[in-house]
């Protein structure tokens, strides 16, 4: 079927307890938050999550959905430590595989290329090796050196948010950084993508629009149109991240807890109702872009 369009609820219904899921984006940037909210409303649990984490990881941890986390960092950027991830980590509520950023890239590449591991010098001589019994060292057949063997990070599903997509699964990212999204798409059995705008295929034939397509449409399993679906994270160049909302979310960890935040914004609400609660799509689109 060439029409891959579905709702977030239909896509999340394909997830199962115990799956390994990759979440695209980076900290507070271009996270598939509408899908995360859908998972929070669902019964799915015991997930192994692979991510450069932000509130996506924090919320899933707070809701008791995460069994294991594979991460290089979990941050809200201007709020250095994600509050609910921090609680879960400090309380020993989740298993962790804490790795270097480069190692995560190699793990996704190994899965994408069908290799059991990729040898690397990254991580050698550090506690990354000492604290991760799953990560082995290998002897090179070409020299006398020992290499770190970064294991493949095979994903059952990848959840990504993009600027535009067509119903066939062609996806476009116009922001300045693709992060690891294209490698997550290639490393996953199923790639579920939410998009700001659903366009006709002809759109990609105009000008240089096709230059912003980073993986083949065959890699995309589902397309979910949801404008504003990255909120409260950014989706440059469409909108920036919602600083006041993140500040309220961060403060909730000290007062009221995640349940209070969940009850206020997510529980029993559709995505449209969530967006109304945060000011509506027009307000989201006016959020200033971050400056670095």
Short mmCIF file of C-alpha atoms in Angstrom, two decimals:
data_model
loop_
_atom_site.label_atom_id
_atom_site.label_comp_id
_atom_site.label_asym_id
_atom_site.label_seq_id
_atom_site.Cartn_x
_atom_site.Cartn_y
_atom_site.Cartn_z
CA UNK A 1 0.00 0.00 0.00
CA UNK A 2 1.48 3.35 -1.05
CA UNK A 3 -0.68 5.30 1.39
CA UNK A 4 1.09 5.18 4.77
CA UNK A 5 -0.97 7.91 6.42
CA UNK A 6 -2.46 7.04 9.81
CA UNK A 7 -3.25 8.58 13.17
CA UNK A 8 -0.86 8.65 16.12
CA UNK A 9 -3.19 6.27 17.97
CA UNK A 10 -3.11 3.76 15.08
CA UNK A 11 0.70 3.95 14.93
CA UNK A 12 1.20 3.57 18.69
CA UNK A 13 -1.19 0.59 18.63
CA UNK A 14 1.55 -1.21 16.64
CA UNK A 15 4.00 -0.92 19.55
CA UNK A 16 4.31 -3.82 22.00
CA UNK A 17 5.57 -4.18 25.55
CA UNK A 18 9.30 -4.84 25.68
CA UNK A 19 10.12 -3.28 22.30
CA UNK A 20 13.32 -1.34 21.62
CA UNK A 21 12.41 2.08 20.26
CA UNK A 22 14.62 4.86 18.95
CA UNK A 23 13.42 8.43 19.40
CA UNK A 24 14.76 11.02 16.97
CA UNK A 25 15.61 14.64 17.67
CA UNK A 26 18.08 15.97 20.21
CA UNK A 27 17.38 17.26 23.73
CA UNK A 28 14.65 19.90 23.27
CA UNK A 29 14.79 19.80 19.46
CA UNK A 30 12.47 18.13 16.94
CA UNK A 31 11.19 15.38 19.19
CA UNK A 32 8.09 13.40 18.10
CA UNK A 33 6.22 14.62 21.18
CA UNK A 34 2.69 14.01 19.85
CA UNK A 35 3.62 10.32 19.59
CA UNK A 36 5.22 10.37 23.03
CA UNK A 37 1.95 11.77 24.43
CA UNK A 38 0.09 8.98 22.65
CA UNK A 39 2.38 6.38 24.27
CA UNK A 40 1.74 8.05 27.65
CA UNK A 41 -2.02 7.55 27.09
CA UNK A 42 -1.46 3.90 26.14
CA UNK A 43 -0.69 0.74 28.13
CA UNK A 44 2.67 0.12 26.42
CA UNK A 45 5.48 -0.50 28.91
CA UNK A 46 8.90 -2.16 29.52
CA UNK A 47 10.43 -0.23 26.63
CA UNK A 48 14.12 -0.06 25.83
CA UNK A 49 14.63 3.51 24.61
CA UNK A 50 17.55 4.67 22.46
CA UNK A 51 17.76 8.46 22.35
CA UNK A 52 19.60 11.71 22.69
CA UNK A 53 17.05 12.39 25.32
CA UNK A 54 14.95 15.34 26.34
CA UNK A 55 11.45 15.55 27.78
CA UNK A 56 10.54 12.52 25.64
CA UNK A 57 12.75 10.31 27.80
CA UNK A 58 11.87 12.13 31.03
CA UNK A 59 8.12 11.73 30.52
CA UNK A 60 8.39 8.05 29.57
CA UNK A 61 10.56 7.39 32.64
CA UNK A 62 8.17 9.30 34.92
CA UNK A 63 5.23 7.29 33.58
CA UNK A 64 7.01 3.99 34.30
CA UNK A 65 7.22 3.04 30.60
CA UNK A 66 11.01 2.58 30.43
CA UNK A 67 12.82 -0.61 31.37
CA UNK A 68 16.19 0.34 29.89
CA UNK A 69 17.68 3.50 28.43
CA UNK A 70 20.54 3.68 25.93
CA UNK A 71 21.73 7.29 25.92
CA UNK A 72 24.60 9.72 25.57
CA UNK A 73 22.80 12.49 27.45
CA UNK A 74 19.33 13.54 28.59
CA UNK A 75 18.96 17.31 28.77
CA UNK A 76 16.53 20.18 28.18
CA UNK A 77 19.54 22.26 27.08
CA UNK A 78 18.88 25.55 28.90
CA UNK A 79 17.79 23.33 31.82
CA UNK A 80 20.87 21.10 31.94
CA UNK A 81 19.40 18.03 33.65
CA UNK A 82 16.04 16.59 32.57
CA UNK A 83 14.22 16.44 35.93
CA UNK A 84 12.29 13.17 35.61
CA UNK A 85 15.17 11.30 33.98
CA UNK A 86 17.32 12.48 36.86
CA UNK A 87 14.86 11.10 39.42
CA UNK A 88 14.60 7.74 37.62
CA UNK A 89 18.40 7.50 37.32
CA UNK A 90 19.11 8.47 40.92
CA UNK A 91 16.44 6.12 42.25
CA UNK A 92 17.76 3.21 40.18
CA UNK A 93 14.38 2.75 38.47
CA UNK A 94 15.82 2.08 35.00
CA UNK A 95 18.60 -0.03 33.52
CA UNK A 96 21.08 2.10 31.59
CA UNK A 97 23.66 1.83 28.87
CA UNK A 98 25.46 5.15 29.03
CA UNK A 99 27.65 5.70 25.98
CA UNK A 100 29.49 8.38 24.08
CA UNK A 101 27.69 10.29 21.30
CA UNK A 102 29.97 8.79 18.64
CA UNK A 103 29.32 5.30 19.95
CA UNK A 104 25.57 5.77 19.55
CA UNK A 105 26.09 6.78 15.93
CA UNK A 106 28.24 3.67 15.34
CA UNK A 107 25.66 1.42 17.05
CA UNK A 108 22.89 2.72 14.79
CA UNK A 109 25.13 2.41 11.72
CA UNK A 110 26.00 -1.18 12.61
CA UNK A 111 22.29 -2.00 12.82
CA UNK A 112 21.58 -0.15 9.55
CA UNK A 113 24.39 -2.02 7.77
CA UNK A 114 23.48 -5.42 9.23
CA UNK A 115 26.78 -5.72 11.16
CA UNK A 116 26.91 -7.15 14.69
CA UNK A 117 29.31 -4.36 15.73
CA UNK A 118 31.63 -1.64 14.43
CA UNK A 119 35.20 -1.41 15.77
CA UNK A 120 36.22 2.00 17.09
CA UNK A 121 38.77 3.83 19.21
CA UNK A 122 35.95 5.86 20.78
CA UNK A 123 35.55 4.94 24.45
CA UNK A 124 38.90 3.16 24.82
CA UNK A 125 40.59 3.94 28.12
CA UNK A 126 37.40 5.35 29.66
CA UNK A 127 34.83 4.19 32.22
CA UNK A 128 32.39 3.67 29.33
CA UNK A 129 34.06 0.27 28.93
CA UNK A 130 34.30 -0.46 32.66
CA UNK A 131 30.65 0.41 33.37
CA UNK A 132 29.13 -1.35 30.34
CA UNK A 133 29.72 -5.10 30.59
CA UNK A 134 27.84 -5.51 27.28
CA UNK A 135 30.55 -3.63 25.41
CA UNK A 136 33.50 -5.86 24.46
CA UNK A 137 36.96 -5.19 23.10
CA UNK A 138 38.28 -6.99 20.00
CA UNK A 139 41.74 -7.59 18.56
CA UNK A 140 42.30 -6.22 15.07
CA UNK A 141 43.33 -8.81 12.47
CA UNK A 142 45.44 -6.12 10.76
CA UNK A 143 47.55 -4.72 13.59
CA UNK A 144 48.38 -5.49 17.22
CA UNK A 145 45.81 -3.05 18.52
CA UNK A 146 42.69 -3.61 20.61
CA UNK A 147 39.49 -1.89 19.49
CA UNK A 148 36.17 -1.22 21.17
CA UNK A 149 33.41 -3.24 19.47
CA UNK A 150 30.30 -1.03 19.53
CA UNK A 151 27.34 -3.44 19.27
CA UNK A 152 24.53 -2.80 16.80
CA UNK A 153 21.59 -0.86 18.26
CA UNK A 154 18.81 -2.67 16.42
CA UNK A 155 15.46 -0.93 16.80
CA UNK A 156 12.01 -2.50 16.62
CA UNK A 157 10.66 0.97 15.86
CA UNK A 158 11.95 4.50 15.32
CA UNK A 159 9.77 7.50 16.18
CA UNK A 160 10.72 10.64 14.24
CA UNK A 161 9.31 14.10 13.60
CA UNK A 162 9.91 15.85 10.27
CA UNK A 163 8.91 19.08 8.53
CA UNK A 164 7.07 17.57 5.55
CA UNK A 165 6.12 14.17 4.22
CA UNK A 166 3.94 12.67 1.52
CA UNK A 167 1.60 9.71 2.00
CA UNK A 168 4.17 7.36 0.46
CA UNK A 169 6.72 8.08 3.19
CA UNK A 170 9.05 10.61 1.54
CA UNK A 171 10.20 12.77 4.48
CA UNK A 172 11.85 16.17 4.51
CA UNK A 173 13.86 17.88 7.26
CA UNK A 174 14.68 21.55 6.63
CA UNK A 175 16.32 22.35 9.97
CA UNK A 176 20.07 22.88 10.28
CA UNK A 177 20.71 19.44 11.78
CA UNK A 178 19.25 16.01 10.96
CA UNK A 179 20.70 14.64 14.25
CA UNK A 180 20.69 10.82 13.99
CA UNK A 181 17.22 10.54 12.51
CA UNK A 182 18.27 9.00 9.21
CA UNK A 183 20.31 6.33 10.99
CA UNK A 184 17.40 5.55 13.31
CA UNK A 185 15.18 5.14 10.23
CA UNK A 186 17.69 2.68 8.74
CA UNK A 187 18.29 0.82 12.02
CA UNK A 188 14.58 0.18 12.67
CA UNK A 189 12.19 -2.53 11.52
CA UNK A 190 9.42 0.11 11.54
CA UNK A 191 9.85 3.87 11.18
CA UNK A 192 6.89 5.94 12.35
CA UNK A 193 7.08 9.59 11.32
CA UNK A 194 4.97 12.55 12.37
CA UNK A 195 5.11 15.63 10.14
CA UNK A 196 4.27 19.32 10.34
CA UNK A 197 2.70 19.24 6.90
CA UNK A 198 1.45 16.55 4.53
CA UNK A 199 2.36 17.44 0.92
CA UNK A 200 1.80 15.94 -2.53
CA UNK A 201 4.70 13.98 -4.00
CA UNK A 202 5.12 16.67 -6.69
CA UNK A 203 6.31 19.06 -3.97
CA UNK A 204 9.65 17.23 -3.81
CA UNK A 205 10.23 17.76 -7.55
CA UNK A 206 10.37 21.55 -7.11
CA UNK A 207 13.67 23.43 -6.89
CA UNK A 208 16.07 21.76 -4.47
CA UNK A 209 13.37 20.37 -2.12
CA UNK A 210 14.62 16.78 -2.66
CA UNK A 211 17.99 17.74 -1.16
CA UNK A 212 16.34 17.76 2.26
CA UNK A 213 15.22 14.12 2.01
CA UNK A 214 17.63 11.93 3.98
CA UNK A 215 16.28 8.39 3.74
CA UNK A 216 14.38 6.34 1.21
CA UNK A 217 10.59 6.26 1.50
CA UNK A 218 10.75 2.45 1.75
CA UNK A 219 12.23 3.00 5.24
CA UNK A 220 9.08 4.87 6.37
CA UNK A 221 6.26 2.66 7.69
CA UNK A 222 3.75 5.28 8.82
CA UNK A 223 3.13 9.00 8.27
CA UNK A 224 1.16 11.00 10.84
CA UNK A 225 0.28 14.60 9.93
CA UNK A 226 0.29 16.67 13.12
CA UNK A 227 1.21 20.35 12.86
CA UNK A 228 2.87 21.43 16.10
CA UNK A 229 3.58 17.80 16.93
CA UNK A 230 7.07 18.54 18.27
CA UNK A 231 5.82 20.94 20.97
CA UNK A 232 7.20 21.80 23.51
CA UNK A 233 10.41 21.00 21.60
CA UNK A 234 11.45 23.01 18.56
CA UNK A 235 10.99 22.26 14.89
CA UNK A 236 13.35 24.69 13.17
CA UNK A 237 12.63 26.58 10.90
CA UNK A 238 8.91 26.31 11.80
CA UNK A 239 9.09 27.18 15.52
CA UNK A 240 11.41 27.21 18.52
CA UNK A 241 11.08 25.41 21.84
CA UNK A 242 8.59 26.62 24.43
CA UNK A 243 10.76 27.98 27.25
CA UNK A 244 7.92 28.87 29.70
CA UNK A 245 6.31 25.46 29.16
CA UNK A 246 9.60 23.67 29.83
CA UNK A 247 10.09 25.78 32.95
CA UNK A 248 6.64 24.76 34.21
CA UNK A 249 7.37 21.11 33.35
CA UNK A 250 10.73 21.28 35.15
CA UNK A 251 9.14 22.89 38.22
CA UNK A 252 6.51 20.14 38.36
CA UNK A 253 9.21 17.66 39.35
CA UNK A 254 9.54 19.53 42.68
CA UNK A 255 5.87 20.31 43.19
CA UNK A 256 2.99 18.06 42.20
CA UNK A 257 5.13 15.54 40.33
CA UNK A 258 4.60 14.19 36.84
CA UNK A 259 1.04 13.15 37.64
CA UNK A 260 0.06 16.81 38.04
CA UNK A 261 1.63 17.74 34.69
CA UNK A 262 0.09 14.67 33.01
CA UNK A 263 -3.38 15.43 34.43
CA UNK A 264 -3.19 19.08 33.34
CA UNK A 265 -2.00 18.57 29.76
CA UNK A 266 -2.28 14.98 28.54
CA UNK A 267 -4.69 12.72 30.43
CA UNK A 268 -8.02 12.36 28.64
CA UNK A 269 -7.05 15.00 26.09
CA UNK A 270 -6.67 14.59 22.34
CA UNK A 271 -3.61 16.16 20.69
CA UNK A 272 -5.84 19.04 19.50
CA UNK A 273 -6.98 19.59 23.10
CA UNK A 274 -3.37 19.47 24.30
CA UNK A 275 -2.46 22.18 21.79
CA UNK A 276 -5.39 24.33 22.92
CA UNK A 277 -4.15 23.97 26.51
CA UNK A 278 -0.73 25.34 25.51
CA UNK A 279 -2.11 28.28 23.51
CA UNK A 280 -3.03 26.75 20.17
CA UNK A 281 -1.16 26.10 16.92
CA UNK A 282 -0.76 29.82 16.14
CA UNK A 283 1.02 30.38 19.45
CA UNK A 284 3.25 27.34 18.82
CA UNK A 285 4.20 28.65 15.36
CA UNK A 286 5.19 32.00 16.88
CA UNK A 287 7.65 30.50 19.38
CA UNK A 288 11.01 32.22 18.67
CA UNK A 289 13.76 30.11 17.14
CA UNK A 290 16.71 29.42 19.46
CA UNK A 291 19.87 31.46 18.77
CA UNK A 292 23.33 29.96 19.28
#
